[in-house]
XYZ file of C-alpha atoms in Angstrom:
415
model
C 34.739 26.738 17.401
C 36.539 28.065 14.300
C 39.499 25.786 14.966
C 37.178 22.784 15.238
C 35.532 23.643 11.913
C 38.958 23.945 10.253
C 39.964 20.561 11.627
C 36.735 18.980 10.376
C 37.130 20.561 6.941
C 40.746 19.451 6.664
C 39.831 15.929 7.756
C 36.982 15.827 5.247
C 39.220 16.875 2.347
C 41.794 14.267 3.315
C 39.113 11.578 3.530
C 37.826 12.448 0.038
C 41.372 12.401 -1.333
C 42.053 8.962 0.119
C 38.786 7.577 -1.264
C 39.685 8.835 -4.754
C 43.138 7.276 -4.610
C 41.787 3.787 -3.823
C 38.833 3.431 -6.213
C 38.561 -0.385 -6.164
C 38.765 -0.545 -2.391
C 36.199 2.251 -2.144
C 33.833 0.429 -4.513
C 34.055 -2.836 -2.588
C 33.491 -0.988 0.667
C 30.424 0.757 -0.728
C 28.811 -2.406 -2.051
C 27.622 -3.849 1.253
C 26.231 -0.529 2.491
C 24.542 0.129 -0.854
C 22.781 -3.241 -0.761
C 21.735 -2.786 2.872
C 20.303 0.707 2.394
C 18.653 -0.390 -0.850
C 16.918 -3.288 0.928
C 15.589 -1.294 3.851
C 14.488 1.775 1.866
C 13.020 -0.313 -0.968
C 10.833 -2.170 1.540
C 9.804 1.063 3.281
C 9.050 2.774 -0.034
C 7.015 -0.142 -1.374
C 4.992 -0.628 1.805
C 4.431 3.100 2.358
C 3.269 3.591 -1.227
C 1.054 0.515 -1.153
C -0.401 1.475 2.214
C -1.117 5.019 1.008
C -2.831 3.713 -2.123
C -4.918 1.195 -0.176
C -5.948 3.756 2.434
C -7.087 6.134 -0.304
C -9.137 3.299 -1.764
C -10.665 2.535 1.624
C -11.498 6.194 2.195
C -13.197 6.277 -1.206
C -15.502 3.483 -0.035
C -16.820 5.831 2.645
C -16.033 6.132 6.337
C -19.766 6.326 7.114
C -20.717 3.187 5.173
C -21.380 -0.303 6.560
C -21.669 -3.541 4.591
C -23.982 -6.226 5.992
C -22.583 -9.561 4.850
C -22.210 -13.193 5.741
C -18.441 -13.078 6.256
C -16.459 -10.619 8.436
C -13.604 -8.563 7.025
C -11.448 -8.689 10.135
C -11.181 -12.457 10.495
C -7.568 -12.792 9.360
C -5.837 -16.053 8.395
C -6.818 -17.710 11.679
C -10.516 -16.945 11.273
C -12.721 -19.862 12.450
C -14.492 -20.188 9.096
C -16.695 -23.016 10.347
C -18.529 -20.477 12.527
C -19.528 -18.425 9.488
C -19.987 -20.892 6.650
C -23.533 -21.848 7.710
C -24.713 -18.293 8.248
C -27.629 -17.173 6.063
C -26.924 -14.742 3.241
C -28.482 -11.251 3.397
C -31.810 -11.059 1.548
C -33.727 -8.330 -0.249
C -36.681 -8.614 2.145
C -34.321 -7.799 5.029
C -33.470 -4.514 3.315
C -37.130 -3.524 3.112
C -37.728 -4.281 6.795
C -34.516 -2.518 7.788
C -35.389 0.755 6.046
C -38.639 0.861 8.025
C -37.072 0.174 11.436
C -33.720 1.993 11.486
C -33.392 5.629 12.532
C -29.701 6.130 11.734
C -29.584 5.121 8.055
C -29.839 7.706 5.290
C -29.527 5.352 2.311
C -29.643 1.565 2.063
C -29.254 -0.723 -0.927
C -29.222 -4.415 -1.722
C -26.925 -5.922 -4.321
C -25.276 -9.154 -5.326
C -22.291 -9.779 -7.551
C -21.854 -12.702 -9.900
C -18.658 -13.057 -11.908
C -17.539 -14.697 -15.151
C -20.413 -13.532 -17.324
C -20.216 -13.021 -21.076
C -21.258 -9.877 -22.921
C -21.978 -9.784 -26.655
C -22.465 -6.852 -28.990
C -22.817 -7.767 -32.655
C -19.580 -9.631 -33.475
C -17.742 -8.374 -30.385
C -17.733 -10.151 -27.023
C -16.119 -9.943 -23.579
C -15.611 -12.770 -21.090
C -15.209 -12.710 -17.307
C -17.473 -9.714 -16.728
C -18.866 -8.950 -13.254
C -22.687 -8.919 -13.180
C -24.022 -6.566 -10.492
C -27.775 -6.233 -9.860
C -28.468 -3.327 -7.453
C -31.399 -1.458 -5.927
C -32.112 2.213 -6.566
C -30.048 3.859 -3.779
C -26.814 2.001 -4.543
C -25.307 4.893 -6.502
C -25.897 7.236 -3.539
C -23.775 5.064 -1.251
C -20.882 3.978 -3.453
C -18.279 6.351 -4.885
C -19.285 5.865 -8.519
C -19.464 8.600 -11.144
C -21.658 8.392 -14.233
C -19.948 10.248 -17.095
C -22.569 9.543 -19.722
C -26.275 8.788 -19.640
C -27.992 8.311 -16.292
C -28.774 5.974 -13.407
C -31.859 3.756 -13.138
C -35.026 5.783 -12.627
C -38.626 5.120 -11.600
C -40.158 2.010 -13.091
C -36.811 0.805 -14.413
C -36.029 -0.423 -10.888
C -39.023 -2.772 -11.152
C -37.264 -4.988 -13.674
C -36.406 -3.112 -16.862
C -33.632 -4.693 -18.924
C -31.317 -1.682 -18.806
C -27.665 -1.472 -17.785
C -24.801 0.784 -16.789
C -21.368 -0.232 -18.083
C -18.004 -0.050 -16.328
C -15.029 1.704 -17.922
C -13.274 -1.340 -19.375
C -16.485 -2.611 -20.938
C -17.617 0.531 -22.774
C -14.025 1.130 -23.831
C -13.527 -2.422 -25.074
C -16.834 -2.757 -26.939
C -17.516 0.790 -28.130
C -14.370 2.877 -27.699
C -16.098 5.865 -26.092
C -18.866 6.547 -23.542
C -21.055 8.309 -26.100
C -20.924 5.400 -28.537
C -22.160 2.971 -25.872
C -25.340 4.858 -24.926
C -28.539 3.430 -26.362
C -26.910 0.266 -27.680
C -28.424 -3.146 -26.964
C -25.976 -5.746 -25.673
C -26.539 -9.305 -24.533
C -25.597 -10.258 -20.971
C -25.641 -13.999 -20.279
C -27.802 -14.280 -23.382
C -30.333 -11.627 -22.311
C -30.782 -8.377 -24.294
C -30.016 -5.245 -22.270
C -30.087 -1.566 -23.326
C -27.219 0.652 -22.181
C -28.486 3.806 -20.443
C -25.328 4.897 -18.595
C -21.565 4.529 -18.389
C -19.246 4.803 -15.373
C -16.007 6.729 -15.111
C -12.955 4.486 -14.964
C -11.796 3.966 -11.375
C -8.579 2.050 -11.882
C -7.157 -0.317 -9.286
C -8.351 0.204 -5.730
C -9.679 -1.484 -2.629
C -13.217 -2.035 -3.885
C -14.393 -5.606 -3.421
C -15.959 -5.242 -6.871
C -13.993 -4.223 -9.952
C -16.410 -1.590 -11.224
C -14.383 -1.058 -14.408
C -15.248 -4.623 -15.389
C -18.880 -4.562 -14.234
C -22.321 -4.452 -15.807
C -24.762 -2.901 -13.357
C -28.478 -3.688 -13.756
C -31.627 -3.184 -11.651
C -31.948 -5.866 -8.980
C -35.446 -6.885 -10.101
C -34.107 -7.676 -13.567
C -30.825 -9.186 -12.370
C -32.475 -11.831 -10.210
C -34.254 -13.180 -13.312
C -30.873 -13.673 -14.989
C -28.910 -15.174 -12.078
C -30.060 -17.060 -8.993
C -28.475 -14.964 -6.240
C -28.563 -17.824 -3.726
C -26.595 -20.169 -5.963
C -24.364 -17.928 -8.051
C -24.324 -14.579 -6.289
C -22.633 -12.918 -3.338
C -25.417 -10.781 -1.825
C -24.871 -7.891 0.572
C -26.658 -4.886 2.019
C -24.819 -1.580 2.123
C -25.976 1.390 4.197
C -24.886 4.995 4.647
C -25.330 6.924 7.895
C -27.402 10.065 8.207
C -25.445 13.326 8.623
C -24.279 13.690 12.220
C -24.681 9.972 12.985
C -21.499 8.110 13.926
C -20.674 4.712 12.493
C -20.763 3.221 15.997
C -24.269 4.569 16.583
C -25.447 3.217 13.235
C -23.758 -0.118 13.926
C -25.555 -0.491 17.254
C -28.846 0.390 15.565
C -28.298 -2.107 12.739
C -27.282 -4.862 15.143
C -30.580 -4.565 16.997
C -32.615 -4.419 13.789
C -30.843 -7.380 12.166
C -31.197 -9.505 15.295
C -34.910 -8.701 15.323
C -35.245 -9.538 11.616
C -33.571 -12.905 12.101
C -35.369 -13.597 15.391
C -32.202 -14.257 17.378
C -32.567 -14.987 21.084
C -30.525 -12.912 23.568
C -28.163 -15.833 24.182
C -27.493 -16.439 20.471
C -24.549 -14.904 18.633
C -25.031 -12.624 15.638
C -25.321 -14.592 12.396
C -24.333 -11.614 10.249
C -21.327 -9.315 9.945
C -21.376 -5.524 9.975
C -18.228 -4.649 8.067
C -16.792 -1.151 8.099
C -13.724 0.501 6.659
C -11.955 0.874 10.013
C -11.799 -2.894 10.500
C -10.084 -3.372 7.146
C -7.786 -0.442 7.891
C -6.764 -1.966 11.237
C -5.892 -5.267 9.572
C -3.793 -3.461 6.984
C -1.843 -1.602 9.641
C -0.800 -4.817 11.390
C 0.138 -6.421 8.062
C 2.347 -3.517 7.004
C 4.054 -3.419 10.401
C 5.025 -7.074 9.941
C 6.258 -6.429 6.394
C 8.383 -3.512 7.580
C 9.856 -5.600 10.399
C 10.735 -8.323 7.903
C 12.380 -5.762 5.629
C 14.370 -4.309 8.518
C 15.638 -7.765 9.547
C 16.773 -8.545 5.994
C 18.414 -5.136 5.651
C 20.167 -5.449 9.021
C 22.028 -8.541 7.833
C 23.208 -6.660 4.744
C 24.194 -3.631 6.844
C 26.112 -5.784 9.342
C 28.056 -7.377 6.488
C 28.622 -3.935 4.981
C 29.683 -2.535 8.352
C 32.261 -5.290 8.818
C 33.516 -4.557 5.313
C 33.929 -0.864 6.146
C 35.696 -1.710 9.437
C 38.111 -4.099 7.695
C 38.922 -1.562 4.994
C 39.505 1.118 7.618
C 41.882 -1.156 9.564
C 43.821 -1.741 6.332
C 43.852 2.007 5.691
C 45.192 2.706 9.176
C 47.899 0.080 8.642
C 48.934 1.631 5.321
C 49.081 5.138 6.756
C 50.793 4.297 10.046
C 53.975 6.231 9.246
C 51.954 9.216 7.988
C 49.953 9.170 11.225
C 53.246 9.142 13.136
C 54.516 12.169 11.207
C 51.283 14.075 11.816
C 51.419 13.383 15.527
C 55.110 14.294 15.647
C 54.414 17.766 14.235
C 51.580 18.372 16.682
C 48.405 16.679 15.372
C 46.184 15.852 18.311
C 44.433 12.549 18.901
C 41.000 13.974 18.094
C 42.229 15.190 14.695
C 43.472 11.709 13.776
C 40.295 10.176 15.183
C 38.100 12.581 13.222
C 40.021 12.008 9.988
C 39.412 8.256 9.919
C 35.912 8.505 11.359
C 34.889 10.974 8.651
C 36.355 8.688 6.007
C 34.227 5.785 7.267
C 31.127 7.999 7.419
C 31.836 9.291 3.901
C 32.044 5.732 2.600
C 28.735 4.822 4.207
C 26.985 8.005 3.046
C 28.096 7.468 -0.544
C 26.969 3.835 -0.326
C 23.660 4.892 1.194
C 23.229 7.533 -1.503
C 23.774 4.921 -4.208
C 21.211 2.669 -2.525
C 18.696 5.532 -2.476
C 19.452 6.281 -6.131
C 18.709 2.657 -7.056
C 15.391 2.826 -5.188
C 14.501 6.083 -6.963
C 15.291 4.597 -10.391
C 13.109 1.580 -9.635
C 10.221 3.858 -8.589
C 10.495 5.635 -11.959
C 10.299 2.304 -13.792
C 7.350 1.061 -11.699
C 5.414 4.295 -12.229
C 5.691 3.777 -15.997
C 3.476 0.679 -15.649
C 0.752 2.607 -13.751
C 0.034 -0.203 -11.276
C -0.095 2.130 -8.282
C 1.877 5.295 -7.475
C 5.266 4.595 -5.887
C 7.248 7.455 -4.354
C 10.549 7.780 -2.511
C 9.578 10.142 0.300
C 11.822 12.631 2.085
C 11.232 10.669 5.293
C 12.741 7.536 3.754
C 15.661 9.515 2.309
C 16.435 10.885 5.774
C 16.139 7.377 7.260
C 18.547 6.000 4.652
C 21.170 8.703 5.195
C 20.800 8.517 8.980
C 21.278 4.748 9.009
C 24.324 5.166 6.743
C 25.825 7.702 9.143
C 25.241 5.486 12.174
C 26.807 2.486 10.426
C 29.780 4.661 9.457
C 30.298 5.827 13.035
C 30.038 2.308 14.467
C 32.198 0.668 11.778
C 34.831 3.392 11.743
C 35.199 4.185 15.415
C 37.490 1.334 16.496
C 39.913 1.730 13.531
C 39.901 5.505 14.059
C 40.481 5.102 17.790
C 43.378 2.709 17.216
C 44.915 5.224 14.783
C 44.609 8.057 17.291
C 46.319 5.967 20.007
C 49.433 5.165 17.951
C 52.780 6.173 19.431
C 54.350 8.666 16.979
C 57.892 7.243 17.328
C 56.761 3.654 16.732
C 54.464 4.768 13.904
C 57.231 6.669 12.077
C 59.578 3.662 12.251
C 56.955 1.304 10.783
C 57.200 0.360 7.146
């Protein structure tokens, strides 16, 4: 065991020495491996970080929440849209009937979103604002936090012209949450008093950008915008404690079919969308992205592997007489084999390390822009180094084997 360790250590030192002596050759050998490892780990890092961020956003929406909408979330690019385009939109009266008939729902709310509205305050204005009329229980279902003021209360839900502002709006018009409270703004030309402000959420998986939203009571909102023509209405419900999403979904299916008077042979003309369906779609998408990244990286690694193999053959050729001398004084085949194999592995590990370093530097730059957190995980580092080692073994084995098989007499005579 000790003898083996000494042989490995001696071979490693010799490999490092040879790499230092031929800097240009070493650099060219590293290039292909560096690019290959960079490609594969960059793809893994980007997809893992994006997937983690999206899953956190989906979890924030609530695992016990269902959205009743016209369109399904799990249709994919091949969705037969013609089956859904003529479906009726959810209506407020359906919410009222539903709350009376369901036994699994804790909170239910109706809302519709209408984009590209204008907000004015004195000489200031903002374009492209999301207008979101909601009913009273909406805040209890969605993961929204009021950091100033309050939510709609009592008679305000009957049509008061009051509003709650998203983070980008109160920041852009007033600079602080406190300064926004009590002010009267104009939304689509209608005066509205600000009674609350939302905490900034940042980018996420919400269908609605709450940072760029003005939330108003539904009864008031429908007088500003015709929801059937310019809105995207939906009903959102939250399950009672101890009730599974499946149980609530079955309950809602029966209630909605009864509301819409569907015969037993007719298909549902509504969609019950839940977080798990979106999560399942994401998983299949990221698997495909990773496969694509692996295919691209494999081409780079194959090219890099051939480069390493060619360099190692040249190295063996240059050191033929030295190999002969070593064998003549008693060096065994496995020592020669290990020497060249370790040199190939060293090349690939250094190249892989440089590829990982490039990925890490890019993650630092991306995190400066605060789009979404990007991290080079230990798992991906291990993958990168492992792939480098495997490529080194495969690319270096044949040159190393040919070196170990040289006849010492013939090798010494070579020039």
